PDB file of C-alpha atoms in Angstrom:
ATOM      1  CA  UNK A 128    -102.737 -36.133-124.499  1.00  0.00           C
ATOM      2  CA  UNK A 129    -100.041 -33.905-125.752  1.00  0.00           C
ATOM      3  CA  UNK A 130    -101.861 -30.800-125.006  1.00  0.00           C
ATOM      4  CA  UNK A 131    -102.592 -31.896-121.355  1.00  0.00           C
ATOM      5  CA  UNK A 132     -98.832 -32.744-121.057  1.00  0.00           C
ATOM      6  CA  UNK A 133     -97.872 -29.364-122.477  1.00  0.00           C
ATOM      7  CA  UNK A 134    -100.493 -27.581-120.062  1.00  0.00           C
ATOM      8  CA  UNK A 135     -99.051 -29.430-117.047  1.00  0.00           C
ATOM      9  CA  UNK A 136     -95.363 -28.367-117.864  1.00  0.00           C
ATOM     10  CA  UNK A 137     -96.648 -24.812-118.525  1.00  0.00           C
ATOM     11  CA  UNK A 138     -98.475 -24.766-115.166  1.00  0.00           C
ATOM     12  CA  UNK A 139     -95.329 -25.810-113.380  1.00  0.00           C
ATOM     13  CA  UNK A 140     -93.085 -23.422-115.336  1.00  0.00           C
ATOM     14  CA  UNK A 141     -95.132 -20.464-114.565  1.00  0.00           C
ATOM     15  CA  UNK A 142     -94.373 -20.883-110.632  1.00  0.00           C
ATOM     16  CA  UNK A 143     -90.594 -20.372-111.339  1.00  0.00           C
ATOM     17  CA  UNK A 144     -91.071 -18.015-114.434  1.00  0.00           C
ATOM     18  CA  UNK A 145     -93.689 -15.530-112.819  1.00  0.00           C
ATOM     19  CA  UNK A 146     -94.806 -16.377-109.424  1.00  0.00           C
ATOM     20  CA  UNK A 147     -91.554 -16.716-107.669  1.00  0.00           C
ATOM     21  CA  UNK A 148     -89.975 -13.588-109.161  1.00  0.00           C
ATOM     22  CA  UNK A 149     -93.086 -11.620-108.275  1.00  0.00           C
ATOM     23  CA  UNK A 150     -92.560 -12.807-104.800  1.00  0.00           C
ATOM     24  CA  UNK A 151     -88.978 -12.080-104.569  1.00  0.00           C
ATOM     25  CA  UNK A 152     -88.855  -8.698-106.324  1.00  0.00           C
ATOM     26  CA  UNK A 153     -89.522  -6.727-103.155  1.00  0.00           C
ATOM     27  CA  UNK A 154     -87.868  -5.269 -99.877  1.00  0.00           C
ATOM     28  CA  UNK A 155     -87.759  -8.765 -98.132  1.00  0.00           C
ATOM     29  CA  UNK A 156     -85.528 -10.176-100.974  1.00  0.00           C
ATOM     30  CA  UNK A 157     -83.982  -8.446-103.756  1.00  0.00           C
ATOM     31  CA  UNK A 158     -84.291  -4.915-102.341  1.00  0.00           C
ATOM     32  CA  UNK A 159     -83.650  -5.899 -98.907  1.00  0.00           C
ATOM     33  CA  UNK A 160     -81.162  -3.490 -97.314  1.00  0.00           C
ATOM     34  CA  UNK A 161     -80.103  -5.903 -94.557  1.00  0.00           C
ATOM     35  CA  UNK A 162     -78.701  -8.528 -97.240  1.00  0.00           C
ATOM     36  CA  UNK A 163     -75.309  -8.233 -98.312  1.00  0.00           C
ATOM     37  CA  UNK A 164     -75.038  -6.740-101.747  1.00  0.00           C
ATOM     38  CA  UNK A 165     -73.418 -10.121-102.968  1.00  0.00           C
ATOM     39  CA  UNK A 166     -76.303 -12.179-101.771  1.00  0.00           C
ATOM     40  CA  UNK A 167     -78.877  -9.720-103.518  1.00  0.00           C
ATOM     41  CA  UNK A 168     -76.656 -10.290-106.610  1.00  0.00           C
ATOM     42  CA  UNK A 169     -77.015 -14.156-106.176  1.00  0.00           C
ATOM     43  CA  UNK A 170     -80.705 -13.719-105.873  1.00  0.00           C
ATOM     44  CA  UNK A 171     -81.054 -11.833-109.004  1.00  0.00           C
ATOM     45  CA  UNK A 172     -78.718 -14.315-110.859  1.00  0.00           C
ATOM     46  CA  UNK A 173     -80.926 -17.278-109.572  1.00  0.00           C
ATOM     47  CA  UNK A 174     -84.085 -15.431-110.620  1.00  0.00           C
ATOM     48  CA  UNK A 175     -82.788 -14.601-114.100  1.00  0.00           C
ATOM     49  CA  UNK A 176     -81.484 -18.069-114.585  1.00  0.00           C
ATOM     50  CA  UNK A 177     -84.627 -19.838-113.559  1.00  0.00           C
ATOM     51  CA  UNK A 178     -86.752 -17.327-115.925  1.00  0.00           C
ATOM     52  CA  UNK A 179     -84.406 -18.207-118.845  1.00  0.00           C
ATOM     53  CA  UNK A 180     -84.923 -21.840-117.995  1.00  0.00           C
ATOM     54  CA  UNK A 181     -88.592 -21.391-117.925  1.00  0.00           C
ATOM     55  CA  UNK A 182     -88.636 -19.774-121.393  1.00  0.00           C
ATOM     56  CA  UNK A 183     -86.520 -22.565-122.603  1.00  0.00           C
ATOM     57  CA  UNK A 184     -89.060 -25.108-121.138  1.00  0.00           C
ATOM     58  CA  UNK A 185     -92.054 -23.465-122.843  1.00  0.00           C
ATOM     59  CA  UNK A 186     -90.107 -23.521-125.910  1.00  0.00           C
ATOM     60  CA  UNK A 187     -89.260 -27.018-125.640  1.00  0.00           C
ATOM     61  CA  UNK A 188     -92.741 -27.847-124.834  1.00  0.00           C
ATOM     62  CA  UNK A 189     -94.712 -25.804-127.527  1.00  0.00           C
ATOM     63  CA  UNK A 190     -92.282 -25.525-130.252  1.00  0.00           C
ATOM     64  CA  UNK A 191     -90.034 -28.536-130.205  1.00  0.00           C
ATOM     65  CA  UNK A 192     -92.690 -30.640-128.405  1.00  0.00           C
ATOM     66  CA  UNK A 193     -89.952 -32.199-126.178  1.00  0.00           C
ATOM     67  CA  UNK A 194     -92.184 -32.559-123.149  1.00  0.00           C
ATOM     68  CA  UNK A 195     -89.718 -34.823-121.370  1.00  0.00           C
ATOM     69  CA  UNK A 196     -86.610 -32.635-121.522  1.00  0.00           C
ATOM     70  CA  UNK A 197     -88.939 -29.568-120.546  1.00  0.00           C
ATOM     71  CA  UNK A 198     -90.015 -31.790-117.617  1.00  0.00           C
ATOM     72  CA  UNK A 199     -86.353 -32.723-116.649  1.00  0.00           C
ATOM     73  CA  UNK A 200     -85.356 -29.069-116.494  1.00  0.00           C
ATOM     74  CA  UNK A 201     -88.548 -28.007-114.266  1.00  0.00           C
ATOM     75  CA  UNK A 202     -87.642 -30.931-111.843  1.00  0.00           C
ATOM     76  CA  UNK A 203     -84.161 -29.599-111.883  1.00  0.00           C
ATOM     77  CA  UNK A 204     -85.103 -26.103-111.164  1.00  0.00           C
ATOM     78  CA  UNK A 205     -87.667 -26.862-108.352  1.00  0.00           C
ATOM     79  CA  UNK A 206     -85.825 -29.795-107.339  1.00  0.00           C
ATOM     80  CA  UNK A 207     -82.761 -27.458-106.471  1.00  0.00           C
ATOM     81  CA  UNK A 208     -85.188 -25.304-104.428  1.00  0.00           C
ATOM     82  CA  UNK A 209     -86.326 -28.419-102.519  1.00  0.00           C
ATOM     83  CA  UNK A 210     -82.825 -29.418-101.959  1.00  0.00           C
ATOM     84  CA  UNK A 211     -81.948 -26.084-100.392  1.00  0.00           C
ATOM     85  CA  UNK A 212     -84.808 -26.509 -98.227  1.00  0.00           C
ATOM     86  CA  UNK A 213     -83.773 -29.926 -96.907  1.00  0.00           C
ATOM     87  CA  UNK A 214     -80.345 -28.879 -96.296  1.00  0.00           C
ATOM     88  CA  UNK A 215     -80.829 -25.615 -94.863  1.00  0.00           C
ATOM     89  CA  UNK A 216     -79.911 -26.689 -91.415  1.00  0.00           C
ATOM     90  CA  UNK A 217     -76.303 -27.224 -92.819  1.00  0.00           C
ATOM     91  CA  UNK A 218     -75.702 -23.589 -93.840  1.00  0.00           C
ATOM     92  CA  UNK A 219     -78.157 -21.765 -91.700  1.00  0.00           C
ATOM     93  CA  UNK A 220     -80.776 -20.915 -94.420  1.00  0.00           C
ATOM     94  CA  UNK A 221     -84.570 -20.960 -94.167  1.00  0.00           C
ATOM     95  CA  UNK A 222     -87.398 -21.482 -96.466  1.00  0.00           C
ATOM     96  CA  UNK A 223     -89.411 -18.892 -94.409  1.00  0.00           C
ATOM     97  CA  UNK A 224     -89.248 -15.507 -96.266  1.00  0.00           C
ATOM     98  CA  UNK A 225     -91.310 -13.087 -94.340  1.00  0.00           C
ATOM     99  CA  UNK A 226     -93.476 -12.810 -97.467  1.00  0.00           C
ATOM    100  CA  UNK A 227     -95.503 -15.805 -96.751  1.00  0.00           C
ATOM    101  CA  UNK A 228     -95.742 -18.109 -93.909  1.00  0.00           C
ATOM    102  CA  UNK A 229     -98.661 -20.449 -95.010  1.00  0.00           C
ATOM    103  CA  UNK A 230     -98.729 -24.069 -94.896  1.00  0.00           C
ATOM    104  CA  UNK A 231    -100.427 -26.718 -97.035  1.00  0.00           C
ATOM    105  CA  UNK A 232    -100.793 -30.290 -95.814  1.00  0.00           C
ATOM    106  CA  UNK A 233     -98.101 -29.431 -93.067  1.00  0.00           C
ATOM    107  CA  UNK A 234     -95.598 -28.308 -95.631  1.00  0.00           C
ATOM    108  CA  UNK A 235     -94.404 -24.704 -95.906  1.00  0.00           C
ATOM    109  CA  UNK A 236     -95.941 -22.991 -99.029  1.00  0.00           C
ATOM    110  CA  UNK A 237     -92.516 -22.849-100.929  1.00  0.00           C
ATOM    111  CA  UNK A 238     -91.840 -26.554-100.267  1.00  0.00           C
ATOM    112  CA  UNK A 239     -95.496 -27.403-101.401  1.00  0.00           C
ATOM    113  CA  UNK A 240     -95.091 -25.324-104.610  1.00  0.00           C
ATOM    114  CA  UNK A 241     -91.789 -27.232-105.398  1.00  0.00           C
ATOM    115  CA  UNK A 242     -93.250 -30.541-104.863  1.00  0.00           C
ATOM    116  CA  UNK A 243     -96.295 -29.547-106.838  1.00  0.00           C
ATOM    117  CA  UNK A 244     -94.116 -28.550-109.905  1.00  0.00           C
ATOM    118  CA  UNK A 245     -92.121 -31.678-109.755  1.00  0.00           C
ATOM    119  CA  UNK A 246     -95.168 -33.910-109.583  1.00  0.00           C
ATOM    120  CA  UNK A 247     -96.620 -31.921-112.548  1.00  0.00           C
ATOM    121  CA  UNK A 248     -93.520 -32.391-114.570  1.00  0.00           C
ATOM    122  CA  UNK A 249     -93.395 -36.057-113.839  1.00  0.00           C
ATOM    123  CA  UNK A 250     -97.111 -36.378-114.836  1.00  0.00           C
ATOM    124  CA  UNK A 251     -96.326 -34.628-118.047  1.00  0.00           C
ATOM    125  CA  UNK A 252     -93.397 -36.730-118.852  1.00  0.00           C
ATOM    126  CA  UNK A 253     -95.402 -40.024-118.264  1.00  0.00           C
ATOM    127  CA  UNK A 254     -98.283 -38.904-120.325  1.00  0.00           C
ATOM    128  CA  UNK A 255     -95.929 -37.914-123.105  1.00  0.00           C
ATOM    129  CA  UNK A 256     -94.081 -41.235-122.811  1.00  0.00           C
ATOM    130  CA  UNK A 257     -97.534 -43.142-122.802  1.00  0.00           C
ATOM    131  CA  UNK A 258     -98.580 -41.044-125.915  1.00  0.00           C
ATOM    132  CA  UNK A 259     -95.289 -41.721-127.724  1.00  0.00           C
ATOM    133  CA  UNK A 260     -95.446 -45.400-126.699  1.00  0.00           C
ATOM    134  CA  UNK A 261     -98.882 -45.685-128.295  1.00  0.00           C
ATOM    135  CA  UNK A 262     -97.763 -44.040-131.683  1.00  0.00           C
ATOM    136  CA  UNK A 263     -94.735 -46.265-131.974  1.00  0.00           C
ATOM    137  CA  UNK A 264     -91.221 -45.150-133.277  1.00  0.00           C
TER     138      UNK A 264
END
């Protein structure tokens, strides 16, 4: 049960530790000359912070075996992305990047990825809770 929970957390973390940085380290994001320099700084800051949080999640899962805390952090990272998407109309943002414009089940790919990571983290936390409840205190 614990290995499955660790695997679920790891799959979710790989989205914001590897996939998103790979998709955003290109001319449409970090190296976009049309973006103000300060916006590019914030993009790199967000990527670096999320990668460091991803490494912390992996350490929490595999070394400390704290699946629930790793799950909470994963939910916070991707929940933040989902929040930004849901409120984009308030600040003139868009989840559409120019990199990808695919939809899955009617959701933009980035929103689908965020929801998937959140679901994986919730499943991992539930499995960990169940496993802990069976073992007892």
